[in-house]
PDB file of C-alpha atoms and ligand atoms in Angstrom:
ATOM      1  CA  UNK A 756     115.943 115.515 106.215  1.00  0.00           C
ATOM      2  CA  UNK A 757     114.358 117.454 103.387  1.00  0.00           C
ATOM      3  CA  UNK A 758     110.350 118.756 103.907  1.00  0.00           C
ATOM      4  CA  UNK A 759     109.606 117.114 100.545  1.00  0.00           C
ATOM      5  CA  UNK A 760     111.477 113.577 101.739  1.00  0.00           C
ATOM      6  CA  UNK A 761     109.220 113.629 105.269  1.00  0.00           C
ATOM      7  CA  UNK A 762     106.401 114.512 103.309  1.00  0.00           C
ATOM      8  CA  UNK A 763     107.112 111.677 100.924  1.00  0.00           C
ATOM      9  CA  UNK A 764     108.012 108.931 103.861  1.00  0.00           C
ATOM     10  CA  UNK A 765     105.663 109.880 106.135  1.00  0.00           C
ATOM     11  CA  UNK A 766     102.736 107.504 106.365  1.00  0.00           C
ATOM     12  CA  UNK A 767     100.063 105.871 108.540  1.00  0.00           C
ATOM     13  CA  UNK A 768     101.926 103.205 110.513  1.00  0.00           C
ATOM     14  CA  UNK A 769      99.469 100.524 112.277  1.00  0.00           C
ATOM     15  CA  UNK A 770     102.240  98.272 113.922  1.00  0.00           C
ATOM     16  CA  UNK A 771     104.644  99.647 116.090  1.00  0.00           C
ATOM     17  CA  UNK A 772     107.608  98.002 117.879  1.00  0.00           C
ATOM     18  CA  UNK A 773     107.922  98.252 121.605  1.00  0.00           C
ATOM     19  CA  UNK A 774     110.850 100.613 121.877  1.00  0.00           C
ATOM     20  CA  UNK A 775     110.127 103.043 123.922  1.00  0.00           C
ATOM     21  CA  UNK A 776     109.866 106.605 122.789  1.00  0.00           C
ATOM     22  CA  UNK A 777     111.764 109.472 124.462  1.00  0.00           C
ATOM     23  CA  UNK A 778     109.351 112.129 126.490  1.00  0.00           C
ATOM     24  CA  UNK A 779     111.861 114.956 126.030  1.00  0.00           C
ATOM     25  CA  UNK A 780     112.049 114.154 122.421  1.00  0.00           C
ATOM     26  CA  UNK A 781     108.096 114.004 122.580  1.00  0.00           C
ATOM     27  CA  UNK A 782     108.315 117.441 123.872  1.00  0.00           C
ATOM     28  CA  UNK A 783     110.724 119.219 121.617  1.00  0.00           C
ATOM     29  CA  UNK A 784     108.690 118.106 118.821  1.00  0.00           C
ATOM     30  CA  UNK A 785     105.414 119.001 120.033  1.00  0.00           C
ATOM     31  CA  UNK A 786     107.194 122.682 120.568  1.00  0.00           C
ATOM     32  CA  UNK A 787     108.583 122.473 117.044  1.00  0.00           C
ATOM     33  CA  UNK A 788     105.383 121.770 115.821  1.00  0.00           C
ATOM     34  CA  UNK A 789     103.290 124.615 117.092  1.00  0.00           C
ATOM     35  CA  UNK A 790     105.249 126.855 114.508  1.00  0.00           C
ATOM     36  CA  UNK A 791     102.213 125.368 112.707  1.00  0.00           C
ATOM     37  CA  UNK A 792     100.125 128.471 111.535  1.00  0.00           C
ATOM     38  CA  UNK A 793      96.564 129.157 112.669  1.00  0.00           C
ATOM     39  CA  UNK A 794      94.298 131.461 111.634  1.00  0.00           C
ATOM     40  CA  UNK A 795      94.567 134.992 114.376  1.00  0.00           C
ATOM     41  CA  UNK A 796      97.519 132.580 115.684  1.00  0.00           C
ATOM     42  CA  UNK A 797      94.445 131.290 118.154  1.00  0.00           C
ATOM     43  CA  UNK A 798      97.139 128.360 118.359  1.00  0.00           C
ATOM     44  CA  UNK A 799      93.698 125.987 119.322  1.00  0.00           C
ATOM     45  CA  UNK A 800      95.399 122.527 119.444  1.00  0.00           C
ATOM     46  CA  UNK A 801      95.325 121.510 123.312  1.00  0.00           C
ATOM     47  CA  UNK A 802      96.675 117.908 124.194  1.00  0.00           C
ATOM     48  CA  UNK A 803      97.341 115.513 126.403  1.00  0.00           C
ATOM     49  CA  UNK A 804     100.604 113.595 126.115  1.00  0.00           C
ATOM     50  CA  UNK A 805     100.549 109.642 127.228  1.00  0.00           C
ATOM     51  CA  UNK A 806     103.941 107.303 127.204  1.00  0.00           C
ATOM     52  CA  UNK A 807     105.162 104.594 129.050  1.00  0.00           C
ATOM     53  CA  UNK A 808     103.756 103.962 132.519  1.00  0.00           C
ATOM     54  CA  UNK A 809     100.575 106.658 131.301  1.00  0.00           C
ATOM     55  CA  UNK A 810     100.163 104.715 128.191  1.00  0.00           C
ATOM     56  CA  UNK A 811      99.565 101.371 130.560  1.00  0.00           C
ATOM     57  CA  UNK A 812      97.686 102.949 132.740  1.00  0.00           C
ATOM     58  CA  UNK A 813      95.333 104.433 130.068  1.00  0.00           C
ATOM     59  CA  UNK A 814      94.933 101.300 128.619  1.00  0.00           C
ATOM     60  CA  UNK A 815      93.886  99.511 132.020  1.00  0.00           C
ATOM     61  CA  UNK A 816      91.567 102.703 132.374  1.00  0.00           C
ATOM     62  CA  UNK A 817      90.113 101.669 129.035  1.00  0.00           C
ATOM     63  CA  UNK A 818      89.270  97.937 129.863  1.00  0.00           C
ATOM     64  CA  UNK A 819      87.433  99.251 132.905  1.00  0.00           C
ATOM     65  CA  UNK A 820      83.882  98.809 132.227  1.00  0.00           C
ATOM     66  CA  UNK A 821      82.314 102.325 132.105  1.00  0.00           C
ATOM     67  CA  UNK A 822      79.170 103.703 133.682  1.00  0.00           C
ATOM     68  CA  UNK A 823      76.039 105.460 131.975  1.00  0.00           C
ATOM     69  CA  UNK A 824      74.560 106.188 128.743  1.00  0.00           C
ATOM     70  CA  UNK A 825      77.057 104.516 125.457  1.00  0.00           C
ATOM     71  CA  UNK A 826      79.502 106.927 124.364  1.00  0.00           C
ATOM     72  CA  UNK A 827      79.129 108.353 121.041  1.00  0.00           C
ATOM     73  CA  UNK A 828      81.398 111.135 119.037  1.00  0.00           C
ATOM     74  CA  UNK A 829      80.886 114.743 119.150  1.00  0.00           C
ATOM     75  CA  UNK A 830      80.694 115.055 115.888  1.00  0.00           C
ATOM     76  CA  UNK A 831      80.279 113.269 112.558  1.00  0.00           C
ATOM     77  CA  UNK A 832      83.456 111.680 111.771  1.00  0.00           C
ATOM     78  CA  UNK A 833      82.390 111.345 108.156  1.00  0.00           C
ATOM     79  CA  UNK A 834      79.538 113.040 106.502  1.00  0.00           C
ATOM     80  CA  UNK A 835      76.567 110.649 107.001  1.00  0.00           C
ATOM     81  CA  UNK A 836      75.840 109.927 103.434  1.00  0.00           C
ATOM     82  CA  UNK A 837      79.112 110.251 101.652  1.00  0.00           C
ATOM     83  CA  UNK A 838      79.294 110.894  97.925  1.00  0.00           C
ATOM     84  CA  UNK A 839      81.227 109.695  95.179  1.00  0.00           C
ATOM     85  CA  UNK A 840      84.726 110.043  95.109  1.00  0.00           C
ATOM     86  CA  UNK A 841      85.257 109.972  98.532  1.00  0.00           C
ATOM     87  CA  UNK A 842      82.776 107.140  99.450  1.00  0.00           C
ATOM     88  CA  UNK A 843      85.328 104.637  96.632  1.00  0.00           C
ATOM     89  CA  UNK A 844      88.350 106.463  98.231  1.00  0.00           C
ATOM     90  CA  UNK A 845      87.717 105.225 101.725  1.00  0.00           C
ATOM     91  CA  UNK A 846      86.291 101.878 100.609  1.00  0.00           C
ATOM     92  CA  UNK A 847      89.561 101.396  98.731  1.00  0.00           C
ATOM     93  CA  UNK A 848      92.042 102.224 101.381  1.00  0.00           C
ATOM     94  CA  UNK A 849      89.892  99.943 104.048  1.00  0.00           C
ATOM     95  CA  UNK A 850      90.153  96.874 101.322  1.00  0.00           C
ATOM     96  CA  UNK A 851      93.511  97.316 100.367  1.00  0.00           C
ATOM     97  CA  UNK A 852      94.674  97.133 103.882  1.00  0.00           C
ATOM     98  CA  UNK A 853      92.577  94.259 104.607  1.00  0.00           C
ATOM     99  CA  UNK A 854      93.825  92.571 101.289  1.00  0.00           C
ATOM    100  CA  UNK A 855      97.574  93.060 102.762  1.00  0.00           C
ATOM    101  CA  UNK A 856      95.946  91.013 106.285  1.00  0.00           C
ATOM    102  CA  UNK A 857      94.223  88.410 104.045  1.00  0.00           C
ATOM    103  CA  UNK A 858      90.936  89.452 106.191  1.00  0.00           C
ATOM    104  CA  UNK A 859      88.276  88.841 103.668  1.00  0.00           C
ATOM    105  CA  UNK A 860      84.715  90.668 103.632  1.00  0.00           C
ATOM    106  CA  UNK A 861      83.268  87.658 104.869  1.00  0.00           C
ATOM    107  CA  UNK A 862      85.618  87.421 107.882  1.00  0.00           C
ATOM    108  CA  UNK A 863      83.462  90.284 110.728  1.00  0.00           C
ATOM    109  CA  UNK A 864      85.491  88.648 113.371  1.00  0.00           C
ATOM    110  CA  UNK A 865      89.139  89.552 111.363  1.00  0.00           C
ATOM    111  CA  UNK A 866      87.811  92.805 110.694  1.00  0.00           C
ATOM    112  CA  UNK A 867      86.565  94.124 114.039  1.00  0.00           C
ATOM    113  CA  UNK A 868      89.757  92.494 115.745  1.00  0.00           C
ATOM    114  CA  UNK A 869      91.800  94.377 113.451  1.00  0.00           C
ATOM    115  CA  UNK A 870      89.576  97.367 113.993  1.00  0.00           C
ATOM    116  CA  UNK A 871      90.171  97.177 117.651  1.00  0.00           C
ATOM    117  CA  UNK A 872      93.770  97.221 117.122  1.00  0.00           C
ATOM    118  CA  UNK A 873      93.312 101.237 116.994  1.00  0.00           C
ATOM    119  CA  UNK A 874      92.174 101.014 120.735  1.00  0.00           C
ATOM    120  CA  UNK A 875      95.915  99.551 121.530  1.00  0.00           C
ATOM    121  CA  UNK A 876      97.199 102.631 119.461  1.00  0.00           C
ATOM    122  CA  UNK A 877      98.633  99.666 117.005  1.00  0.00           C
ATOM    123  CA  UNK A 878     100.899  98.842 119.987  1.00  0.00           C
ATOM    124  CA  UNK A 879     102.839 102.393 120.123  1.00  0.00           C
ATOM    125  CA  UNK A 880     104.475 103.333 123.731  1.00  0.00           C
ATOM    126  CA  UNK A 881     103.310 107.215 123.109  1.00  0.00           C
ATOM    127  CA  UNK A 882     100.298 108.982 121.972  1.00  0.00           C
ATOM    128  CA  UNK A 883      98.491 112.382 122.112  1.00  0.00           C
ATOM    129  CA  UNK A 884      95.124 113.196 122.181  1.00  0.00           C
ATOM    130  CA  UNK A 885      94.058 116.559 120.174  1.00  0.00           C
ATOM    131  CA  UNK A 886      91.105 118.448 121.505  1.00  0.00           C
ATOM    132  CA  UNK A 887      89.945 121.752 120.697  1.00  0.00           C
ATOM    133  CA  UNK A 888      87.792 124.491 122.638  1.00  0.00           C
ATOM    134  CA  UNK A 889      84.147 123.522 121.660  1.00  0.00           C
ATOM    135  CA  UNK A 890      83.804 127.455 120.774  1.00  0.00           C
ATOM    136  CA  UNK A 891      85.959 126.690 117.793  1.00  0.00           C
ATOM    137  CA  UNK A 892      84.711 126.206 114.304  1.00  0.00           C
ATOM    138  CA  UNK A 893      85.975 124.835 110.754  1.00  0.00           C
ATOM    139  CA  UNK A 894      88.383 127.330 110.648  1.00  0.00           C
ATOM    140  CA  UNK A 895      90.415 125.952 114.070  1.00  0.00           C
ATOM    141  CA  UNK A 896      89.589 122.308 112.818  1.00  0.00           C
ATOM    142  CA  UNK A 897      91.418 123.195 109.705  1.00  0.00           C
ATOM    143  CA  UNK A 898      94.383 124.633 112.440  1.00  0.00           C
ATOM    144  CA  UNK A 899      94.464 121.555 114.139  1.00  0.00           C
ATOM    145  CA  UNK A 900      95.538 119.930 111.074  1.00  0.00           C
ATOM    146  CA  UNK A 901      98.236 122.216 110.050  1.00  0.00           C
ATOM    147  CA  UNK A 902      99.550 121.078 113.844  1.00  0.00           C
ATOM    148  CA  UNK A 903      99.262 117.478 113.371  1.00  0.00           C
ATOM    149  CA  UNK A 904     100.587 117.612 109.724  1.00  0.00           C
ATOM    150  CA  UNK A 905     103.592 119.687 111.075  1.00  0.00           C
ATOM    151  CA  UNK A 906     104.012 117.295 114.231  1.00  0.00           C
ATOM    152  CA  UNK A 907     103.803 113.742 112.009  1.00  0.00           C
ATOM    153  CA  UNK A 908     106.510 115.254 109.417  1.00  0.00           C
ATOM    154  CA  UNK A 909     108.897 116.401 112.330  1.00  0.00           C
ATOM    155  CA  UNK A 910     108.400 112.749 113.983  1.00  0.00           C
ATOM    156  CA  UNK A 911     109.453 111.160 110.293  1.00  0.00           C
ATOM    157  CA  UNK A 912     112.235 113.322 110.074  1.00  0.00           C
ATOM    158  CA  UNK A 913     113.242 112.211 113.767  1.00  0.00           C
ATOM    159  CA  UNK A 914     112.653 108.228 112.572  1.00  0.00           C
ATOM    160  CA  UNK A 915     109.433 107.898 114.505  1.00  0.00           C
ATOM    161  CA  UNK A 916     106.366 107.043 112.835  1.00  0.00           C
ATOM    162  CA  UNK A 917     102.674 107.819 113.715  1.00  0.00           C
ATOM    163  CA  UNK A 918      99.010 107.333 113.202  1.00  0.00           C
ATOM    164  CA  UNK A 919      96.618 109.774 113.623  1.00  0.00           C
ATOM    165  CA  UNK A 920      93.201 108.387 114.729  1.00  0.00           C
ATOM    166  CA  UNK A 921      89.587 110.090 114.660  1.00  0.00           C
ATOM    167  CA  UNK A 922      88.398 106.567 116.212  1.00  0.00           C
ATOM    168  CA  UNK A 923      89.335 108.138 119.206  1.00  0.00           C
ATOM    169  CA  UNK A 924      86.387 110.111 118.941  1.00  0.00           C
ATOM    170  CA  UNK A 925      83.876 107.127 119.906  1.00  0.00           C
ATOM    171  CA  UNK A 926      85.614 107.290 123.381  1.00  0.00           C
ATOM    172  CA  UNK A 927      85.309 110.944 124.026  1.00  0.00           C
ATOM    173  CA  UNK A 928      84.174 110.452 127.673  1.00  0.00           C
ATOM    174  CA  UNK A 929      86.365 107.292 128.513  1.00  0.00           C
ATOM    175  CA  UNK A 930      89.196 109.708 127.524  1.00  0.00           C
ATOM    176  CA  UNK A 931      88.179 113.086 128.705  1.00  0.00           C
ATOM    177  CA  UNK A 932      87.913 111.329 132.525  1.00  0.00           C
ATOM    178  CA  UNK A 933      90.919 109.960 132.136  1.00  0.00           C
ATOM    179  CA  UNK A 934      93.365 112.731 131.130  1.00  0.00           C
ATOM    180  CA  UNK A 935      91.362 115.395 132.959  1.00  0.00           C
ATOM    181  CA  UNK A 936      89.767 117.575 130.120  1.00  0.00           C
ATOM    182  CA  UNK A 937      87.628 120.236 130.999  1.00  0.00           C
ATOM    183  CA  UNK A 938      84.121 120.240 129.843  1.00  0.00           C
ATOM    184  CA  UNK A 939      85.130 123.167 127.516  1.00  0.00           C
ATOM    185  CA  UNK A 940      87.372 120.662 125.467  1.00  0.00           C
ATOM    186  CA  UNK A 941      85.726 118.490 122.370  1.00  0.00           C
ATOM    187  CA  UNK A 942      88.169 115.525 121.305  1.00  0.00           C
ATOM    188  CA  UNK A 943      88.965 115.905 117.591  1.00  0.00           C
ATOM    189  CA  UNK A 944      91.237 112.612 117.167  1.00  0.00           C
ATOM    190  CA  UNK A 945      94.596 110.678 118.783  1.00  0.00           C
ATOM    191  CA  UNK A 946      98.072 110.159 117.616  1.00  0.00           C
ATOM    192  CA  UNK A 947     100.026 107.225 117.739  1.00  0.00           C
ATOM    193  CA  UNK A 948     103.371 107.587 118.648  1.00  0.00           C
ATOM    194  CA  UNK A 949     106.311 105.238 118.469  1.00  0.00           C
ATOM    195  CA  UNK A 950     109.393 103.200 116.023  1.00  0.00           C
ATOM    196  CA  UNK A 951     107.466 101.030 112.949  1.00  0.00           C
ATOM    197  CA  UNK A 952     107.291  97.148 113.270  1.00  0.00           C
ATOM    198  CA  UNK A 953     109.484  96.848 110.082  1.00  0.00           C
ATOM    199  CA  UNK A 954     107.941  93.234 109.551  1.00  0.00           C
ATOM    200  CA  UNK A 955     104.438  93.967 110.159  1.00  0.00           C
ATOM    201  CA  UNK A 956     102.747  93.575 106.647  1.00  0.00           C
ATOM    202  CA  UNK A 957      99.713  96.262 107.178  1.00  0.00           C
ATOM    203  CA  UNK A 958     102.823  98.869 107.482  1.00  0.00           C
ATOM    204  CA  UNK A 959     103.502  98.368 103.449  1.00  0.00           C
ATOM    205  CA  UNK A 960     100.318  99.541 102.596  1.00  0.00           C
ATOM    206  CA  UNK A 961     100.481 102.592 100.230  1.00  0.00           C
ATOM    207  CA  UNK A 962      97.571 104.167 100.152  1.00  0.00           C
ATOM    208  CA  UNK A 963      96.064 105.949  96.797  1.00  0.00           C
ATOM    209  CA  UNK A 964      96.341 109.794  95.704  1.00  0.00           C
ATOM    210  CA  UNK A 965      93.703 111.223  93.248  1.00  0.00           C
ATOM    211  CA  UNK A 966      95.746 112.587  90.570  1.00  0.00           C
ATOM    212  CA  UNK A 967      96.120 116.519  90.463  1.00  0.00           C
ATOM    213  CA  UNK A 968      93.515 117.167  87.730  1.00  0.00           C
ATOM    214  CA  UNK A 969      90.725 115.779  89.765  1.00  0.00           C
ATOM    215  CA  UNK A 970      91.549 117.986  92.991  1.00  0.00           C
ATOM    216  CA  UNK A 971      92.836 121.056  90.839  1.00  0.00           C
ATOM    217  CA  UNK A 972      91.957 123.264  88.582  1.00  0.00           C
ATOM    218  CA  UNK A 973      93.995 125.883  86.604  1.00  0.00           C
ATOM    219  CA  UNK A 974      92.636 128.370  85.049  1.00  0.00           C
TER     220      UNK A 974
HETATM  221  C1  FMN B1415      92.612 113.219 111.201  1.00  0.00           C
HETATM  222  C2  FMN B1415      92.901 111.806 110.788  1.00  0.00           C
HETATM  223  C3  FMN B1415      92.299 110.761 111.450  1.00  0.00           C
HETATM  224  C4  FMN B1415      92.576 109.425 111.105  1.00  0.00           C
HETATM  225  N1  FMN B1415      92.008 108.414 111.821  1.00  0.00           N
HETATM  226  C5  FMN B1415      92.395 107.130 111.601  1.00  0.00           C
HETATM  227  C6  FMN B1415      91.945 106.084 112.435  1.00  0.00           C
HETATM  228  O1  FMN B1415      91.153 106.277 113.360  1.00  0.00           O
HETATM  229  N2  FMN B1415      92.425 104.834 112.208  1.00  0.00           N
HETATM  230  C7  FMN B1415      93.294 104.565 111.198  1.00  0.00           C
HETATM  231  O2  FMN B1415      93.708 103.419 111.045  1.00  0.00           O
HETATM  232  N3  FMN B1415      93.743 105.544 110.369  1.00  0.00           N
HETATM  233  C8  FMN B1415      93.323 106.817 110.565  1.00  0.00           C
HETATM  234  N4  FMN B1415      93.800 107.846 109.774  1.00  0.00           N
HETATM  235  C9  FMN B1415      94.778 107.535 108.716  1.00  0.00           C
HETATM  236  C10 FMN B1415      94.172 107.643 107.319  1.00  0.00           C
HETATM  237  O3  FMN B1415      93.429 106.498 107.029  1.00  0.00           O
HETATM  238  C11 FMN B1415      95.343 107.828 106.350  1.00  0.00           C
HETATM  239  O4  FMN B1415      95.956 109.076 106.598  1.00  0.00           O
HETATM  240  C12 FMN B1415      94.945 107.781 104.870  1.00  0.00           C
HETATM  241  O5  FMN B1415      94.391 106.534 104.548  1.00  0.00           O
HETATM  242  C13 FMN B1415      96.157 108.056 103.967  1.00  0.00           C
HETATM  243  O6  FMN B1415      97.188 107.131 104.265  1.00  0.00           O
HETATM  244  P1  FMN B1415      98.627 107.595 104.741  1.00  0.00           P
HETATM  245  O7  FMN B1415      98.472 108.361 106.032  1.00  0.00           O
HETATM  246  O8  FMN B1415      99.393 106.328 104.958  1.00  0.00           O
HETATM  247  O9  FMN B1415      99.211 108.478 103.686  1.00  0.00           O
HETATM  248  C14 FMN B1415      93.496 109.159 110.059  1.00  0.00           C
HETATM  249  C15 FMN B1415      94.093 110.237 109.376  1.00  0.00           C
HETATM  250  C16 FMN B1415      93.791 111.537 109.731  1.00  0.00           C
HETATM  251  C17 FMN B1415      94.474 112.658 108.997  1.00  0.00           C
END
């Protein structure tokens, strides 16, 4: 497959099928993909692979009422007051997937059970979770997403589809304890892993681009 045809397929998928995804194909992948470059090649992307019988048992591990204070992200997932454009750009991707779900406004319920959907990684058999060294700053964030980018384009081009998720951040404890993360190690976001549900409707959402003269400028 052609770089510009992965870039150009490769989208958020929110309904997988229950095929089961190959660990050693998992694995050559995730080699591939650290090609990705990083600033003083720090390579900071650590991560914790789950499929199959580790996917079930994370999930049990999830519906296992946890102990202590509420978890709460490490950091801010989105800036706290976000300004225009990118408050109307997320509003707009939110309501045109729940427009594809017929889940009104008005409908809380719809929402949050669609919402919770990410907790099931959207029914994929694989995931990752990406943490980085809490040492690290912007510039490894940025690295981490050179990784991820590199990793969802090689999974297109292999005919799996993923979906990364920062909601993973609201769990970072329920996570860390399960997949054994040192203390050193701040979650940044999952990955969903798996073959698209073909039929699921919320998979033929395309989201918006801002055309290039509003992110660009040549001078
Ligand atoms: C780092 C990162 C975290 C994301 N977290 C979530 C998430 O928690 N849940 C979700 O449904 N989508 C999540 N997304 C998907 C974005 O909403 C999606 O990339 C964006 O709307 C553009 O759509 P596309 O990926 O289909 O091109 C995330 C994307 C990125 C890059």
């Amino acid at each position: 497959m052609q770089v510009s045809d992965a870039v150009a397929q490769r989208k958020s998928v929110r309904a997988f099928s229950d095929k089961p995804v190959s660990s050693e194909l998992i694995k050559t992948l995730l080699t591939k993909s650290a090609r990705a470059p990083s600033g003083g090649n720090l390579q900071p992307w650590r991560l914790y692979v789950i499929n199959g019988d580790s996917m079930n048992r994370f999930q049990e591990h999830l519906n296992t009422p946890t102990k202590g204070t509420p978890e709460s992200p490490a950091y801010d997932i989105y800036p706290q007051s976000l300004s225009e454009p990118y408050r109307s750009s997320r509003y707009k991707v939110g309501e045109d997937m729940y427009a594809l779900l017929n889940i009104p406004r008005e409908d809380k319920a719809g929402r949050f059970k669609q919402l919770k959907e990410n907790y099931k990684f959207f029914g994929a058999p694989a995931a990752f979770f990406c943490f980085v060294d809490r040492q690290m700053g912007p510039p490894q964030w940025s690295d981490l997403g050179m990784f991820l980018q590199t990793f969802m384009l090689l999974a297109q081009a292999n005919s799996l589809s993923t979906c990364a998720q920062e909601v993973w951040a609201t769990k970072p404890r329920t996570v860390s304890d399960f997949v054994g993360a040192p203390d050193e190690l701040m979650l940044f976001c999952g990955m969903a892993i798996g073959y698209e549900n073909t039929d699921a409707a919320i998979n033929s959402l395309v989201s918006d681009r801002a055309d290039l003269d509003q992110f660009a400028t040549f001078l």
